[in-house]
PDB file of C-alpha atoms in Angstrom:
ATOM      1  CA  MET A   1     -14.004  -5.894   5.097  1.00  0.00           C
ATOM      2  CA  ARG A   2     -11.291  -3.259   3.247  1.00  0.00           C
ATOM      3  CA  SER A   3     -11.808   0.223   4.231  1.00  0.00           C
ATOM      4  CA  LYS A   4      -8.709   2.246   3.033  1.00  0.00           C
ATOM      5  CA  ILE A   5     -10.003   3.844   0.280  1.00  0.00           C
ATOM      6  CA  PRO A   6      -9.868   7.884   0.803  1.00  0.00           C
ATOM      7  CA  GLY A   7      -8.134   9.033  -2.156  1.00  0.00           C
ATOM      8  CA  GLY A   8      -7.276   5.933  -3.526  1.00  0.00           C
ATOM      9  CA  LYS A   9      -7.444   4.896  -7.121  1.00  0.00           C
ATOM     10  CA  LEU A  10     -10.399   2.666  -6.696  1.00  0.00           C
ATOM     11  CA  LYS A  11     -12.402   5.433  -5.541  1.00  0.00           C
ATOM     12  CA  GLN A  12     -11.328   7.829  -8.359  1.00  0.00           C
ATOM     13  CA  ARG A  13     -12.731   5.178 -10.585  1.00  0.00           C
ATOM     14  CA  GLY A  14     -15.986   4.736  -8.875  1.00  0.00           C
ATOM     15  CA  MET A  15     -15.492   1.171  -8.116  1.00  0.00           C
ATOM     16  CA  ASN A  16     -17.244  -0.421  -5.092  1.00  0.00           C
ATOM     17  CA  ALA A  17     -16.806  -4.188  -5.405  1.00  0.00           C
ATOM     18  CA  PHE A  18     -13.428  -6.240  -6.128  1.00  0.00           C
ATOM     19  CA  ASN A  19     -12.280  -9.572  -6.626  1.00  0.00           C
ATOM     20  CA  GLU A  20      -9.383 -10.911  -4.201  1.00  0.00           C
ATOM     21  CA  PRO A  21      -7.648 -14.516  -4.159  1.00  0.00           C
ATOM     22  CA  SER A  22      -9.337 -16.935  -1.302  1.00  0.00           C
ATOM     23  CA  LYS A  23      -6.205 -18.603  -0.869  1.00  0.00           C
ATOM     24  CA  PHE A  24      -2.322 -19.233  -1.453  1.00  0.00           C
ATOM     25  CA  VAL A  25      -1.516 -21.171  -4.480  1.00  0.00           C
ATOM     26  CA  THR A  26       1.578 -22.477  -6.496  1.00  0.00           C
ATOM     27  CA  ALA A  27       1.910 -23.258 -10.437  1.00  0.00           C
ATOM     28  CA  GLU A  28       4.979 -24.774 -12.263  1.00  0.00           C
ATOM     29  CA  LEU A  29       5.631 -24.426 -15.662  1.00  0.00           C
ATOM     30  CA  LYS A  30       8.582 -25.586 -17.724  1.00  0.00           C
ATOM     31  CA  ILE A  31       9.509 -23.802 -20.823  1.00  0.00           C
ATOM     32  CA  LYS A  32      12.731 -24.548 -22.837  1.00  0.00           C
ATOM     33  CA  ARG A  33      14.318 -26.243 -19.544  1.00  0.00           C
ATOM     34  CA  SER A  34      13.708 -23.203 -17.296  1.00  0.00           C
ATOM     35  CA  ILE A  35      11.331 -23.954 -14.545  1.00  0.00           C
ATOM     36  CA  PHE A  36       8.959 -20.887 -13.452  1.00  0.00           C
ATOM     37  CA  ILE A  37       7.283 -21.507 -10.393  1.00  0.00           C
ATOM     38  CA  ALA A  38       4.513 -18.816  -9.647  1.00  0.00           C
ATOM     39  CA  ASN A  39       3.745 -18.381  -6.032  1.00  0.00           C
ATOM     40  CA  LEU A  40       0.338 -16.331  -5.483  1.00  0.00           C
ATOM     41  CA  LYS A  41      -0.858 -15.039  -2.088  1.00  0.00           C
ATOM     42  CA  PRO A  42      -3.337 -12.746  -0.788  1.00  0.00           C
ATOM     43  CA  CYS A  43      -1.617  -9.479   0.779  1.00  0.00           C
ATOM     44  CA  HIS A  44      -3.377  -6.096   1.449  1.00  0.00           C
ATOM     45  CA  ASP A  45      -0.092  -4.251   2.415  1.00  0.00           C
ATOM     46  CA  GLU A  46       3.535  -3.868   1.947  1.00  0.00           C
ATOM     47  CA  PHE A  47       4.390  -5.464   5.130  1.00  0.00           C
ATOM     48  CA  GLN A  48       2.595  -8.724   4.166  1.00  0.00           C
ATOM     49  CA  ALA A  49       3.972  -8.355   0.746  1.00  0.00           C
ATOM     50  CA  ARG A  50       7.790  -8.259   2.094  1.00  0.00           C
ATOM     51  CA  ASN A  51       6.999 -10.937   4.510  1.00  0.00           C
ATOM     52  CA  PHE A  52       5.989 -13.121   1.427  1.00  0.00           C
ATOM     53  CA  LEU A  53       9.224 -12.405  -0.443  1.00  0.00           C
ATOM     54  CA  ASN A  54      11.448 -13.567   2.250  1.00  0.00           C
ATOM     55  CA  GLU A  55       9.692 -16.491   2.580  1.00  0.00           C
ATOM     56  CA  ILE A  56      10.060 -17.247  -0.971  1.00  0.00           C
ATOM     57  CA  ILE A  57      13.552 -16.020  -1.255  1.00  0.00           C
ATOM     58  CA  SER A  58      14.384 -18.413   1.726  1.00  0.00           C
ATOM     59  CA  LEU A  59      12.400 -21.201   0.187  1.00  0.00           C
ATOM     60  CA  HIS A  60      14.197 -20.751  -3.512  1.00  0.00           C
ATOM     61  CA  HIS A  61      17.322 -19.330  -2.278  1.00  0.00           C
ATOM     62  CA  ASP A  62      19.083 -20.911  -5.233  1.00  0.00           C
ATOM     63  CA  ALA A  63      17.013 -19.702  -7.764  1.00  0.00           C
ATOM     64  CA  ASN A  64      18.357 -17.285 -10.305  1.00  0.00           C
ATOM     65  CA  HIS A  65      15.367 -14.940 -10.068  1.00  0.00           C
ATOM     66  CA  ASN A  66      12.414 -14.062  -7.857  1.00  0.00           C
ATOM     67  CA  CYS A  67      10.249 -11.559  -9.912  1.00  0.00           C
ATOM     68  CA  ARG A  68       7.227 -10.040  -8.843  1.00  0.00           C
ATOM     69  CA  ALA A  69       4.190  -7.998  -8.573  1.00  0.00           C
ATOM     70  CA  TYR A  70       1.494  -6.771  -6.353  1.00  0.00           C
ATOM     71  CA  ILE A  71      -1.736  -4.547  -6.390  1.00  0.00           C
ATOM     72  CA  PHE A  72      -3.558  -3.469  -3.377  1.00  0.00           C
ATOM     73  CA  ASP A  73      -7.184  -2.103  -3.282  1.00  0.00           C
ATOM     74  CA  SER A  74      -5.731   1.535  -2.322  1.00  0.00           C
ATOM     75  CA  GLY A  75      -4.298   1.695  -5.529  1.00  0.00           C
ATOM     76  CA  ARG A  76      -0.565   0.770  -4.678  1.00  0.00           C
ATOM     77  CA  GLU A  77       0.969  -1.328  -7.105  1.00  0.00           C
ATOM     78  CA  TYR A  78       4.840  -2.411  -7.612  1.00  0.00           C
ATOM     79  CA  PHE A  79       6.654  -5.012  -9.574  1.00  0.00           C
ATOM     80  CA  SER A  80      10.423  -5.758  -9.916  1.00  0.00           C
ATOM     81  CA  ASP A  81      12.448  -7.633 -12.720  1.00  0.00           C
ATOM     82  CA  ASP A  82      14.993  -9.179 -10.446  1.00  0.00           C
ATOM     83  CA  GLY A  83      17.666  -9.110 -12.445  1.00  0.00           C
ATOM     84  CA  GLU A  84      16.009 -10.241 -16.002  1.00  0.00           C
ATOM     85  CA  PRO A  85      16.155  -7.754 -18.768  1.00  0.00           C
ATOM     86  CA  SER A  86      13.763  -5.018 -17.798  1.00  0.00           C
ATOM     87  CA  GLY A  87      10.464  -5.015 -18.916  1.00  0.00           C
ATOM     88  CA  THR A  88      10.596  -9.082 -19.291  1.00  0.00           C
ATOM     89  CA  ALA A  89       9.360 -10.300 -16.011  1.00  0.00           C
ATOM     90  CA  GLY A  90       7.742  -8.069 -13.366  1.00  0.00           C
ATOM     91  CA  ARG A  91       5.702  -5.968 -15.912  1.00  0.00           C
ATOM     92  CA  PRO A  92       4.341  -8.562 -17.541  1.00  0.00           C
ATOM     93  CA  ILE A  93       3.238 -10.287 -14.194  1.00  0.00           C
ATOM     94  CA  LEU A  94       1.980  -7.063 -13.213  1.00  0.00           C
ATOM     95  CA  ASN A  95      -0.258  -6.763 -16.274  1.00  0.00           C
ATOM     96  CA  ALA A  96      -1.774 -10.446 -15.980  1.00  0.00           C
ATOM     97  CA  ILE A  97      -2.919  -9.595 -12.307  1.00  0.00           C
ATOM     98  CA  LYS A  98      -4.267  -6.169 -13.723  1.00  0.00           C
ATOM     99  CA  GLN A  99      -6.175  -8.079 -16.779  1.00  0.00           C
ATOM    100  CA  SER A 100      -7.632 -10.524 -14.058  1.00  0.00           C
ATOM    101  CA  LYS A 101      -8.864  -7.629 -12.333  1.00  0.00           C
ATOM    102  CA  ILE A 102      -7.897  -9.162  -9.262  1.00  0.00           C
ATOM    103  CA  LEU A 103      -6.846  -6.908  -6.496  1.00  0.00           C
ATOM    104  CA  ASN A 104      -4.834  -7.380  -2.775  1.00  0.00           C
ATOM    105  CA  VAL A 105      -2.345  -9.998  -4.641  1.00  0.00           C
ATOM    106  CA  MET A 106       1.103 -10.783  -5.077  1.00  0.00           C
ATOM    107  CA  ILE A 107       2.695 -12.894  -7.041  1.00  0.00           C
ATOM    108  CA  ILE A 108       5.984 -14.099  -7.255  1.00  0.00           C
ATOM    109  CA  VAL A 109       7.710 -16.051  -9.947  1.00  0.00           C
ATOM    110  CA  THR A 110      10.740 -17.873  -9.354  1.00  0.00           C
ATOM    111  CA  ARG A 111      12.802 -19.231 -12.366  1.00  0.00           C
ATOM    112  CA  TYR A 112      15.384 -21.792 -12.649  1.00  0.00           C
ATOM    113  CA  PHE A 113      17.431 -21.406 -15.600  1.00  0.00           C
ATOM    114  CA  GLY A 114      17.830 -24.173 -17.584  1.00  0.00           C
ATOM    115  CA  GLY A 115      20.594 -23.226 -20.098  1.00  0.00           C
ATOM    116  CA  VAL A 116      18.548 -22.135 -22.820  1.00  0.00           C
ATOM    117  CA  LYS A 117      18.190 -18.281 -23.433  1.00  0.00           C
ATOM    118  CA  LEU A 118      14.744 -17.373 -24.087  1.00  0.00           C
ATOM    119  CA  GLY A 119      15.171 -14.004 -25.602  1.00  0.00           C
ATOM    120  CA  VAL A 120      13.000 -10.959 -24.616  1.00  0.00           C
ATOM    121  CA  ARG A 121       9.662 -12.119 -25.902  1.00  0.00           C
ATOM    122  CA  GLY A 122       9.949 -15.515 -24.624  1.00  0.00           C
ATOM    123  CA  LEU A 123      10.642 -14.213 -20.995  1.00  0.00           C
ATOM    124  CA  ILE A 124       7.696 -11.934 -21.381  1.00  0.00           C
ATOM    125  CA  ASP A 125       5.446 -14.585 -22.461  1.00  0.00           C
ATOM    126  CA  ALA A 126       6.857 -17.218 -19.917  1.00  0.00           C
ATOM    127  CA  TYR A 127       6.500 -14.746 -16.652  1.00  0.00           C
ATOM    128  CA  SER A 128       2.998 -13.840 -18.084  1.00  0.00           C
ATOM    129  CA  GLU A 129       1.786 -17.524 -18.426  1.00  0.00           C
ATOM    130  CA  ALA A 130       3.342 -18.302 -15.044  1.00  0.00           C
ATOM    131  CA  ALA A 131       1.355 -15.519 -13.342  1.00  0.00           C
ATOM    132  CA  LYS A 132      -1.920 -16.195 -15.590  1.00  0.00           C
ATOM    133  CA  THR A 133      -1.845 -19.781 -14.399  1.00  0.00           C
ATOM    134  CA  ALA A 134      -1.961 -18.974 -10.572  1.00  0.00           C
ATOM    135  CA  LEU A 135      -4.549 -16.469 -11.142  1.00  0.00           C
ATOM    136  CA  ASN A 136      -6.652 -18.874 -12.881  1.00  0.00           C
ATOM    137  CA  ILE A 137      -6.710 -21.215  -9.574  1.00  0.00           C
ATOM    138  CA  CYS A 138      -6.711 -18.759  -6.532  1.00  0.00           C
ATOM    139  CA  GLU A 139     -10.584 -19.063  -6.503  1.00  0.00           C
ATOM    140  CA  PRO A 140     -11.091 -15.133  -6.259  1.00  0.00           C
ATOM    141  CA  VAL A 141     -13.729 -13.986  -3.835  1.00  0.00           C
ATOM    142  CA  LYS A 142     -16.007 -10.721  -4.172  1.00  0.00           C
ATOM    143  CA  LYS A 143     -15.217  -8.188  -1.234  1.00  0.00           C
ATOM    144  CA  ILE A 144     -17.063  -4.927  -0.932  1.00  0.00           C
ATOM    145  CA  LEU A 145     -15.215  -1.927  -0.570  1.00  0.00           C
ATOM    146  CA  THR A 146     -16.075  -0.053   2.528  1.00  0.00           C
ATOM    147  CA  LYS A 147     -15.268   3.228   4.471  1.00  0.00           C
ATOM    148  CA  ASN A 148     -15.347   3.956   8.267  1.00  0.00           C
ATOM    149  CA  PHE A 149     -18.198   5.596   9.672  1.00  0.00           C
ATOM    150  CA  LYS A 150     -17.990   6.876  13.282  1.00  0.00           C
ATOM    151  CA  LEU A 151     -20.312   9.512  15.228  1.00  0.00           C
ATOM    152  CA  SER A 152     -21.901  10.304  18.632  1.00  0.00           C
ATOM    153  CA  PHE A 153     -25.692  11.014  19.263  1.00  0.00           C
ATOM    154  CA  GLU A 154     -28.495  11.301  21.708  1.00  0.00           C
ATOM    155  CA  TYR A 155     -29.480   8.127  23.430  1.00  0.00           C
ATOM    156  CA  ASN A 156     -33.451   8.917  22.137  1.00  0.00           C
ATOM    157  CA  SER A 157     -31.722   9.298  18.515  1.00  0.00           C
ATOM    158  CA  MET A 158     -30.364   5.563  18.601  1.00  0.00           C
ATOM    159  CA  GLY A 159     -33.270   3.678  17.119  1.00  0.00           C
ATOM    160  CA  LEU A 160     -33.416   5.718  14.132  1.00  0.00           C
ATOM    161  CA  ILE A 161     -29.757   5.834  13.472  1.00  0.00           C
ATOM    162  CA  LYS A 162     -29.146   2.304  13.650  1.00  0.00           C
ATOM    163  CA  LYS A 163     -32.203   1.544  11.413  1.00  0.00           C
ATOM    164  CA  ILE A 164     -30.442   4.110   8.710  1.00  0.00           C
ATOM    165  CA  PHE A 165     -27.401   2.172   9.021  1.00  0.00           C
ATOM    166  CA  GLU A 166     -28.919  -1.250   8.957  1.00  0.00           C
ATOM    167  CA  ALA A 167     -30.796  -0.162   5.885  1.00  0.00           C
ATOM    168  CA  HIS A 168     -27.561   0.681   4.110  1.00  0.00           C
ATOM    169  CA  ASN A 169     -26.028  -2.604   4.520  1.00  0.00           C
ATOM    170  CA  ALA A 170     -23.568  -1.237   7.363  1.00  0.00           C
ATOM    171  CA  GLN A 171     -21.096  -4.171   8.711  1.00  0.00           C
ATOM    172  CA  ASN A 172     -19.190  -4.153  11.983  1.00  0.00           C
ATOM    173  CA  LEU A 173     -21.544  -2.038  13.642  1.00  0.00           C
ATOM    174  CA  LYS A 174     -20.416  -1.132  17.368  1.00  0.00           C
ATOM    175  CA  LEU A 175     -22.296   0.881  19.960  1.00  0.00           C
ATOM    176  CA  GLU A 176     -20.259   2.461  22.964  1.00  0.00           C
ATOM    177  CA  TYR A 177     -22.493   3.417  25.595  1.00  0.00           C
ATOM    178  CA  LEU A 178     -21.275   6.626  27.521  1.00  0.00           C
ATOM    179  CA  GLN A 179     -22.787  10.096  28.128  1.00  0.00           C
ATOM    180  CA  ARG A 180     -23.543   9.745  24.235  1.00  0.00           C
ATOM    181  CA  VAL A 181     -23.832   6.857  22.010  1.00  0.00           C
ATOM    182  CA  ASN A 182     -20.896   6.387  19.870  1.00  0.00           C
ATOM    183  CA  LEU A 183     -21.036   4.576  16.727  1.00  0.00           C
ATOM    184  CA  ASN A 184     -18.371   2.799  14.711  1.00  0.00           C
ATOM    185  CA  ALA A 185     -19.484   1.036  11.511  1.00  0.00           C
ATOM    186  CA  ASP A 186     -17.934  -0.004   8.206  1.00  0.00           C
ATOM    187  CA  VAL A 187     -20.327   0.955   5.176  1.00  0.00           C
ATOM    188  CA  PRO A 188     -20.080   0.535   1.354  1.00  0.00           C
ATOM    189  CA  ALA A 189     -18.307   2.656  -0.198  1.00  0.00           C
ATOM    190  CA  ASP A 190     -21.122   4.063  -2.267  1.00  0.00           C
ATOM    191  CA  GLU A 191     -23.307   4.328   0.547  1.00  0.00           C
ATOM    192  CA  PHE A 192     -21.183   6.643   2.423  1.00  0.00           C
ATOM    193  CA  GLU A 193     -23.021  10.081   1.058  1.00  0.00           C
ATOM    194  CA  ASN A 194     -26.229   8.743   1.246  1.00  0.00           C
ATOM    195  CA  ILE A 195     -25.950   7.933   5.008  1.00  0.00           C
ATOM    196  CA  LEU A 196     -24.483  11.310   5.375  1.00  0.00           C
ATOM    197  CA  LYS A 197     -27.091  13.124   3.653  1.00  0.00           C
ATOM    198  CA  GLN A 198     -30.049  11.532   5.415  1.00  0.00           C
ATOM    199  CA  LEU A 199     -28.450  12.258   9.047  1.00  0.00           C
ATOM    200  CA  ASP A 200     -27.813  15.681   7.934  1.00  0.00           C
ATOM    201  CA  GLU A 201     -31.561  16.178   7.388  1.00  0.00           C
ATOM    202  CA  LEU A 202     -32.808  14.709   9.977  1.00  0.00           C
ATOM    203  CA  ASN A 203     -30.528  16.540  12.184  1.00  0.00           C
ATOM    204  CA  ALA A 204     -31.656  19.734  10.423  1.00  0.00           C
ATOM    205  CA  ARG A 205     -34.937  18.976  11.196  1.00  0.00           C
ATOM    206  CA  GLY A 206     -34.631  18.433  15.196  1.00  0.00           C
ATOM    207  CA  ILE A 207     -35.410  14.870  14.609  1.00  0.00           C
ATOM    208  CA  ILE A 208     -31.762  13.173  15.816  1.00  0.00           C
ATOM    209  CA  LYS A 209     -28.932  15.071  17.194  1.00  0.00           C
ATOM    210  CA  TYR A 210     -25.383  13.836  16.101  1.00  0.00           C
ATOM    211  CA  GLU A 211     -21.859  14.753  15.995  1.00  0.00           C
ATOM    212  CA  SER A 212     -19.225  13.055  13.176  1.00  0.00           C
TER     213      SER A 212
END
């Protein structure tokens, strides 16, 4: 699960769950002789986004424009008109993504010009429709926003601490047995403070001993 939320916009909005696309999809529209091809792919960072863009540019090297936008669960967002009039391509794609409430997604809309100018309003509508068509078929799946939790503790505290993390739906719980037990787990973002509070209370009462 995704866990990169410290300081991000999602944390500020109080969101704990979101949808992201489950697969790559392509949608093609023909509008007044121009062909618009929307390619949508799950992307979690700028490295993946750049690789995806390079793939599409290579595939459609003869196209007039490869306009795009993305939004990540970190709150990072970006759009490009790629030569189309300012505000007519990248922004409509980004707005379509925002309206869908899908994150960790990049959409690249490739345009092959058909000889008929669409005008500003026509371009906005075309790029928006292409993006929405792809979003409607990407089969989004629900993801839980998580934060990483690390701590070490005495062996006699292990049973109680494990029970606390399991009760709060911790994921990817890993234990390393050294002089002390080292725990590493991803916990739902809205459970992080509750776990910390419980651990602090038990530590203050001498029931467990741990270090974060």
